[in-house]
Amino acid sequence: MTGGGLLVAGTTSDAGKSVVTAGICRWLVRQGVKVAPFKAQNMSLNSFVTREGAEIGRAQAMQAQACRIEPTALMNPVLLKPGGERSSQVVLLGRPVGEMSARGYHGGRQQQLLGTVLDSLAQLRATYDAVICEGAGSPAEINLRRTDIVNMGIARNASLPVLVVGDIDRGGVFASFFGTVALLSREDQQLVAGFLVNKFRGDVSLLEPGLDMLHGLTGRHTYGVLPFRHGLGIDEEDGLAVSLRGAVRESAVAAPVGEDVLRVAVCAVPLMSNFTDVDALAAEPGVVVRFVDRPEELADADLAVVPGTRGTVRALQWLRERGLADALRRRAAEGRPVLGICGGFQILGEHIEDDVESRAGRVDGLGILPVRVRFAREKTLERPVGEALGEPVEGYEIHHGVADVRGGEAFISDGRGHGLDGCRVGQTWGTHWHGSLESDGFRRAFLREVAAAAGRRFVPAPDTSFAALREEQLDRLGDLIEQHADTDALWRLIESGAPRGLPFVPPGAPA
């Protein structure tokens, strides 16, 4: 028997599809429904490694957490990782299969992947009571409809009802809802069941006449009006946001435990990947995290972070052009804390041999750490565990660069004193492990070292649990759906599909 399903589409990118999908998943699992998330095709530099060593989008990993299940490659069969303005690495079922231009992908390759996408979804629907799918961008991108495998293309092939989410905080939501439906073909329109308003501020009664008029124009109901709430973003696909900072500051309103705050400056390098690594720092009371792109913004920081990037050589050049490279070298020479993560770790080394990512050959690094990096064609995708600063730590690795450490101390060990990853010299640390700062004991120990080196009277809170904060956030998303959406009607959609006889809204898709 095939499980129920729903596709959450949006009027635009960043309308709230990921958040609504996670909220519906958490609401369903609290009702005892066995549910899984799905996104046919994701374009993101924020990715995650599953237990079986597959790379998927971080948003789908967080949605799996909302479902209280382990993420798998089936939940995001196609992941595109931009490497420049016109090309992306294509990751299929968790493994990279090559680089491709946007023209080449949309010119035929995308449609070839439809079988893999449908098979992945069918496997999930055979295993779970319900699968909540997330679309990408807008289903009304008429230039891409012919090769679409993530919006109406998947909805049509899998007979999924579609719920369209609109961000009313941006304005123009009624026009966006109407226009989205009106630009779809008659066959596609038959699957668009209705709308969900996101990020509403104010009195809902003032909105209701517009919703009634929208129903009159389209014949489709609005399934809920979700109020605006700060800090409810889960791990985002792209952008510069610290997704937990707002939630923690507003829910806990926690003052620093010590006398000082700790200021963290994250270099906003091009093609930044997994910037969510610093969410765990922002979750600590008294830690202030900001993204910077000027050397003077590093001057008053207690910790400088060079994050991961999909373009290590390009990021290195950018740091030099901005004067940030010299600022980082000065910090290291003065014994002021610097942390490099993944591509950032590679940048801090002596040199990089890259015939894979940038094909730039040998490029000098910043020379702060005694590390030489060679880019391998095979990508490292692992979920390692170890010990650092006397505390257990775990993370995940996503990189082509292989580090040859030629000095300093191992940053992370195997618990028996043998080096496992990274390098430390003075107050400069580097590691390939994403997510390591989510290990609470290690994060607190690391921040104590940073505070001591920076001369700050900062004390980490003794009881901050990053995992608990994530759960709290997911429960808040589930609460939004439960309290502000028509959950009975939503369940009918998931179980039975789109209502029959939905009217056609002209003009429909262009010929």
JSON list of C-alpha atoms in Angstrom, two decimals, residues 12-132:
[
{"chain": "A", "resi": 12, "resn": "THR", "atom": "CA", "xyz": [8.79, 32.33, -4.35]},
{"chain": "A", "resi": 13, "resn": "SER", "atom": "CA", "xyz": [12.09, 31.10, -3.01]},
{"chain": "A", "resi": 14, "resn": "ASP", "atom": "CA", "xyz": [12.28, 31.63, 0.76]},
{"chain": "A", "resi": 15, "resn": "ALA", "atom": "CA", "xyz": [8.50, 31.71, 1.13]},
{"chain": "A", "resi": 16, "resn": "GLY", "atom": "CA", "xyz": [8.83, 29.26, 4.03]},
{"chain": "A", "resi": 17, "resn": "LYS", "atom": "CA", "xyz": [8.58, 25.87, 2.29]},
{"chain": "A", "resi": 18, "resn": "SER", "atom": "CA", "xyz": [11.32, 24.23, 4.40]},
{"chain": "A", "resi": 19, "resn": "VAL", "atom": "CA", "xyz": [9.87, 25.52, 7.66]},
{"chain": "A", "resi": 20, "resn": "VAL", "atom": "CA", "xyz": [6.28, 24.57, 6.78]},
{"chain": "A", "resi": 21, "resn": "THR", "atom": "CA", "xyz": [7.39, 21.11, 5.66]},
{"chain": "A", "resi": 22, "resn": "ALA", "atom": "CA", "xyz": [9.24, 20.59, 8.95]},
{"chain": "A", "resi": 23, "resn": "GLY", "atom": "CA", "xyz": [6.26, 21.88, 10.91]},
{"chain": "A", "resi": 24, "resn": "ILE", "atom": "CA", "xyz": [3.82, 19.53, 9.16]},
{"chain": "A", "resi": 25, "resn": "CYS", "atom": "CA", "xyz": [6.25, 16.65, 9.74]},
{"chain": "A", "resi": 26, "resn": "ARG", "atom": "CA", "xyz": [6.53, 17.41, 13.47]},
{"chain": "A", "resi": 27, "resn": "TRP", "atom": "CA", "xyz": [2.73, 17.82, 13.81]},
{"chain": "A", "resi": 28, "resn": "LEU", "atom": "CA", "xyz": [2.13, 14.47, 12.09]},
{"chain": "A", "resi": 29, "resn": "VAL", "atom": "CA", "xyz": [4.68, 12.52, 14.11]},
{"chain": "A", "resi": 30, "resn": "ARG", "atom": "CA", "xyz": [3.10, 13.85, 17.32]},
{"chain": "A", "resi": 31, "resn": "GLN", "atom": "CA", "xyz": [-0.20, 12.36, 16.06]},
{"chain": "A", "resi": 32, "resn": "GLY", "atom": "CA", "xyz": [1.45, 8.95, 15.79]},
{"chain": "A", "resi": 33, "resn": "VAL", "atom": "CA", "xyz": [1.88, 9.11, 12.00]},
{"chain": "A", "resi": 34, "resn": "LYS", "atom": "CA", "xyz": [4.99, 7.49, 10.54]},
{"chain": "A", "resi": 35, "resn": "VAL", "atom": "CA", "xyz": [6.22, 10.30, 8.27]},
{"chain": "A", "resi": 36, "resn": "ALA", "atom": "CA", "xyz": [9.27, 11.16, 6.15]},
{"chain": "A", "resi": 37, "resn": "PRO", "atom": "CA", "xyz": [10.42, 14.32, 4.29]},
{"chain": "A", "resi": 38, "resn": "PHE", "atom": "CA", "xyz": [11.40, 14.46, 0.62]},
{"chain": "A", "resi": 39, "resn": "LYS", "atom": "CA", "xyz": [12.91, 17.01, -1.74]},
{"chain": "A", "resi": 40, "resn": "ALA", "atom": "CA", "xyz": [13.54, 15.72, -5.24]},
{"chain": "A", "resi": 41, "resn": "GLN", "atom": "CA", "xyz": [16.18, 18.30, -6.13]},
{"chain": "A", "resi": 42, "resn": "ASN", "atom": "CA", "xyz": [17.91, 20.72, -3.80]},
{"chain": "A", "resi": 43, "resn": "MET", "atom": "CA", "xyz": [20.36, 23.49, -4.69]},
{"chain": "A", "resi": 44, "resn": "SER", "atom": "CA", "xyz": [22.38, 24.30, -1.60]},
{"chain": "A", "resi": 45, "resn": "LEU", "atom": "CA", "xyz": [25.87, 24.63, -0.17]},
{"chain": "A", "resi": 46, "resn": "ASN", "atom": "CA", "xyz": [24.58, 23.57, 3.25]},
{"chain": "A", "resi": 47, "resn": "SER", "atom": "CA", "xyz": [24.72, 19.80, 3.24]},
{"chain": "A", "resi": 48, "resn": "PHE", "atom": "CA", "xyz": [24.90, 16.92, 5.70]},
{"chain": "A", "resi": 49, "resn": "VAL", "atom": "CA", "xyz": [26.28, 13.36, 5.74]},
{"chain": "A", "resi": 50, "resn": "THR", "atom": "CA", "xyz": [23.93, 10.50, 6.62]},
{"chain": "A", "resi": 51, "resn": "ARG", "atom": "CA", "xyz": [24.93, 7.46, 8.66]},
{"chain": "A", "resi": 52, "resn": "GLU", "atom": "CA", "xyz": [25.55, 5.50, 5.46]},
{"chain": "A", "resi": 53, "resn": "GLY", "atom": "CA", "xyz": [27.89, 8.21, 4.14]},
{"chain": "A", "resi": 54, "resn": "ALA", "atom": "CA", "xyz": [25.53, 9.96, 1.70]},
{"chain": "A", "resi": 55, "resn": "GLU", "atom": "CA", "xyz": [25.47, 13.73, 1.20]},
{"chain": "A", "resi": 56, "resn": "ILE", "atom": "CA", "xyz": [22.06, 15.44, 1.29]},
{"chain": "A", "resi": 57, "resn": "GLY", "atom": "CA", "xyz": [20.74, 18.95, 1.95]},
{"chain": "A", "resi": 58, "resn": "ARG", "atom": "CA", "xyz": [20.81, 20.05, 5.60]},
{"chain": "A", "resi": 59, "resn": "ALA", "atom": "CA", "xyz": [17.18, 21.16, 5.39]},
{"chain": "A", "resi": 60, "resn": "GLN", "atom": "CA", "xyz": [16.13, 17.57, 4.67]},
{"chain": "A", "resi": 61, "resn": "ALA", "atom": "CA", "xyz": [18.30, 16.31, 7.54]},
{"chain": "A", "resi": 62, "resn": "MET", "atom": "CA", "xyz": [16.51, 18.71, 9.87]},
{"chain": "A", "resi": 63, "resn": "GLN", "atom": "CA", "xyz": [13.12, 17.70, 8.47]},
{"chain": "A", "resi": 64, "resn": "ALA", "atom": "CA", "xyz": [14.05, 14.07, 9.18]},
{"chain": "A", "resi": 65, "resn": "GLN", "atom": "CA", "xyz": [14.77, 15.14, 12.74]},
{"chain": "A", "resi": 66, "resn": "ALA", "atom": "CA", "xyz": [11.31, 16.71, 12.82]},
{"chain": "A", "resi": 67, "resn": "CYS", "atom": "CA", "xyz": [10.00, 13.25, 11.84]},
{"chain": "A", "resi": 68, "resn": "ARG", "atom": "CA", "xyz": [12.21, 11.64, 14.56]},
{"chain": "A", "resi": 69, "resn": "ILE", "atom": "CA", "xyz": [13.92, 9.40, 12.01]},
{"chain": "A", "resi": 70, "resn": "GLU", "atom": "CA", "xyz": [17.43, 9.08, 10.58]},
{"chain": "A", "resi": 71, "resn": "PRO", "atom": "CA", "xyz": [17.96, 10.96, 7.30]},
{"chain": "A", "resi": 72, "resn": "THR", "atom": "CA", "xyz": [18.78, 8.92, 4.19]},
{"chain": "A", "resi": 73, "resn": "ALA", "atom": "CA", "xyz": [19.77, 9.66, 0.60]},
{"chain": "A", "resi": 74, "resn": "LEU", "atom": "CA", "xyz": [16.23, 8.80, -0.54]},
{"chain": "A", "resi": 75, "resn": "MET", "atom": "CA", "xyz": [15.00, 12.01, 1.11]},
{"chain": "A", "resi": 76, "resn": "ASN", "atom": "CA", "xyz": [17.06, 14.21, -1.26]},
{"chain": "A", "resi": 77, "resn": "PRO", "atom": "CA", "xyz": [18.07, 12.15, -4.30]},
{"chain": "A", "resi": 78, "resn": "VAL", "atom": "CA", "xyz": [19.46, 15.12, -6.29]},
{"chain": "A", "resi": 79, "resn": "LEU", "atom": "CA", "xyz": [21.63, 17.79, -4.66]},
{"chain": "A", "resi": 80, "resn": "LEU", "atom": "CA", "xyz": [23.21, 20.58, -6.70]},
{"chain": "A", "resi": 81, "resn": "LYS", "atom": "CA", "xyz": [26.20, 22.36, -5.12]},
{"chain": "A", "resi": 82, "resn": "PRO", "atom": "CA", "xyz": [27.03, 25.60, -6.96]},
{"chain": "A", "resi": 83, "resn": "GLY", "atom": "CA", "xyz": [30.71, 26.06, -7.72]},
{"chain": "A", "resi": 84, "resn": "GLY", "atom": "CA", "xyz": [30.37, 29.29, -9.64]},
{"chain": "A", "resi": 85, "resn": "GLU", "atom": "CA", "xyz": [27.82, 31.40, -11.45]},
{"chain": "A", "resi": 86, "resn": "ARG", "atom": "CA", "xyz": [27.14, 28.81, -14.16]},
{"chain": "A", "resi": 87, "resn": "SER", "atom": "CA", "xyz": [28.06, 25.35, -12.88]},
{"chain": "A", "resi": 88, "resn": "SER", "atom": "CA", "xyz": [27.25, 23.01, -10.02]},
{"chain": "A", "resi": 89, "resn": "GLN", "atom": "CA", "xyz": [28.42, 19.68, -8.70]},
{"chain": "A", "resi": 90, "resn": "VAL", "atom": "CA", "xyz": [25.66, 17.13, -9.15]},
{"chain": "A", "resi": 91, "resn": "VAL", "atom": "CA", "xyz": [25.23, 14.79, -6.17]},
{"chain": "A", "resi": 92, "resn": "LEU", "atom": "CA", "xyz": [23.04, 11.77, -6.99]},
{"chain": "A", "resi": 93, "resn": "LEU", "atom": "CA", "xyz": [21.76, 9.58, -4.15]},
{"chain": "A", "resi": 94, "resn": "GLY", "atom": "CA", "xyz": [24.43, 11.04, -1.90]},
{"chain": "A", "resi": 95, "resn": "ARG", "atom": "CA", "xyz": [27.42, 10.68, -4.22]},
{"chain": "A", "resi": 96, "resn": "PRO", "atom": "CA", "xyz": [28.98, 13.26, -6.58]},
{"chain": "A", "resi": 97, "resn": "VAL", "atom": "CA", "xyz": [28.63, 12.29, -10.25]},
{"chain": "A", "resi": 98, "resn": "GLY", "atom": "CA", "xyz": [30.24, 15.31, -11.91]},
{"chain": "A", "resi": 99, "resn": "GLU", "atom": "CA", "xyz": [30.10, 19.03, -12.63]},
{"chain": "A", "resi": 100, "resn": "MET", "atom": "CA", "xyz": [27.47, 20.44, -14.96]},
{"chain": "A", "resi": 101, "resn": "SER", "atom": "CA", "xyz": [26.45, 23.82, -16.32]},
{"chain": "A", "resi": 102, "resn": "ALA", "atom": "CA", "xyz": [22.92, 25.08, -15.72]},
{"chain": "A", "resi": 103, "resn": "ARG", "atom": "CA", "xyz": [22.27, 24.89, -19.47]},
{"chain": "A", "resi": 104, "resn": "GLY", "atom": "CA", "xyz": [23.46, 21.27, -19.63]},
{"chain": "A", "resi": 105, "resn": "TYR", "atom": "CA", "xyz": [21.43, 20.28, -16.58]},
{"chain": "A", "resi": 106, "resn": "HIS", "atom": "CA", "xyz": [18.17, 21.85, -17.69]},
{"chain": "A", "resi": 107, "resn": "GLY", "atom": "CA", "xyz": [18.89, 20.85, -21.29]},
{"chain": "A", "resi": 108, "resn": "GLY", "atom": "CA", "xyz": [18.36, 17.16, -20.66]},
{"chain": "A", "resi": 109, "resn": "ARG", "atom": "CA", "xyz": [20.23, 15.77, -17.67]},
{"chain": "A", "resi": 110, "resn": "GLN", "atom": "CA", "xyz": [17.54, 16.87, -15.24]},
{"chain": "A", "resi": 111, "resn": "GLN", "atom": "CA", "xyz": [14.83, 14.91, -17.05]},
{"chain": "A", "resi": 112, "resn": "GLN", "atom": "CA", "xyz": [17.07, 11.82, -17.08]},
{"chain": "A", "resi": 113, "resn": "LEU", "atom": "CA", "xyz": [17.08, 11.93, -13.28]},
{"chain": "A", "resi": 114, "resn": "LEU", "atom": "CA", "xyz": [13.28, 11.79, -13.05]},
{"chain": "A", "resi": 115, "resn": "GLY", "atom": "CA", "xyz": [13.28, 7.99, -12.81]},
{"chain": "A", "resi": 116, "resn": "THR", "atom": "CA", "xyz": [15.68, 8.05, -9.85]},
{"chain": "A", "resi": 117, "resn": "VAL", "atom": "CA", "xyz": [13.60, 10.74, -8.16]},
{"chain": "A", "resi": 118, "resn": "LEU", "atom": "CA", "xyz": [10.31, 8.86, -8.61]},
{"chain": "A", "resi": 119, "resn": "ASP", "atom": "CA", "xyz": [11.86, 5.59, -7.45]},
{"chain": "A", "resi": 120, "resn": "SER", "atom": "CA", "xyz": [13.20, 7.28, -4.29]},
{"chain": "A", "resi": 121, "resn": "LEU", "atom": "CA", "xyz": [9.78, 8.77, -3.53]},
{"chain": "A", "resi": 122, "resn": "ALA", "atom": "CA", "xyz": [8.04, 5.45, -4.20]},
{"chain": "A", "resi": 123, "resn": "GLN", "atom": "CA", "xyz": [10.38, 3.67, -1.75]},
{"chain": "A", "resi": 124, "resn": "LEU", "atom": "CA", "xyz": [9.60, 6.23, 0.94]},
{"chain": "A", "resi": 125, "resn": "ARG", "atom": "CA", "xyz": [5.83, 6.01, 0.30]},
{"chain": "A", "resi": 126, "resn": "ALA", "atom": "CA", "xyz": [6.01, 2.23, 0.56]},
{"chain": "A", "resi": 127, "resn": "THR", "atom": "CA", "xyz": [7.69, 2.55, 3.97]},
{"chain": "A", "resi": 128, "resn": "TYR", "atom": "CA", "xyz": [5.91, 5.49, 5.63]},
{"chain": "A", "resi": 129, "resn": "ASP", "atom": "CA", "xyz": [2.29, 6.44, 6.28]},
{"chain": "A", "resi": 130, "resn": "ALA", "atom": "CA", "xyz": [2.94, 9.87, 4.75]},
{"chain": "A", "resi": 131, "resn": "VAL", "atom": "CA", "xyz": [5.70, 11.64, 2.82]},
{"chain": "A", "resi": 132, "resn": "ILE", "atom": "CA", "xyz": [5.77, 15.46, 2.96]}
]
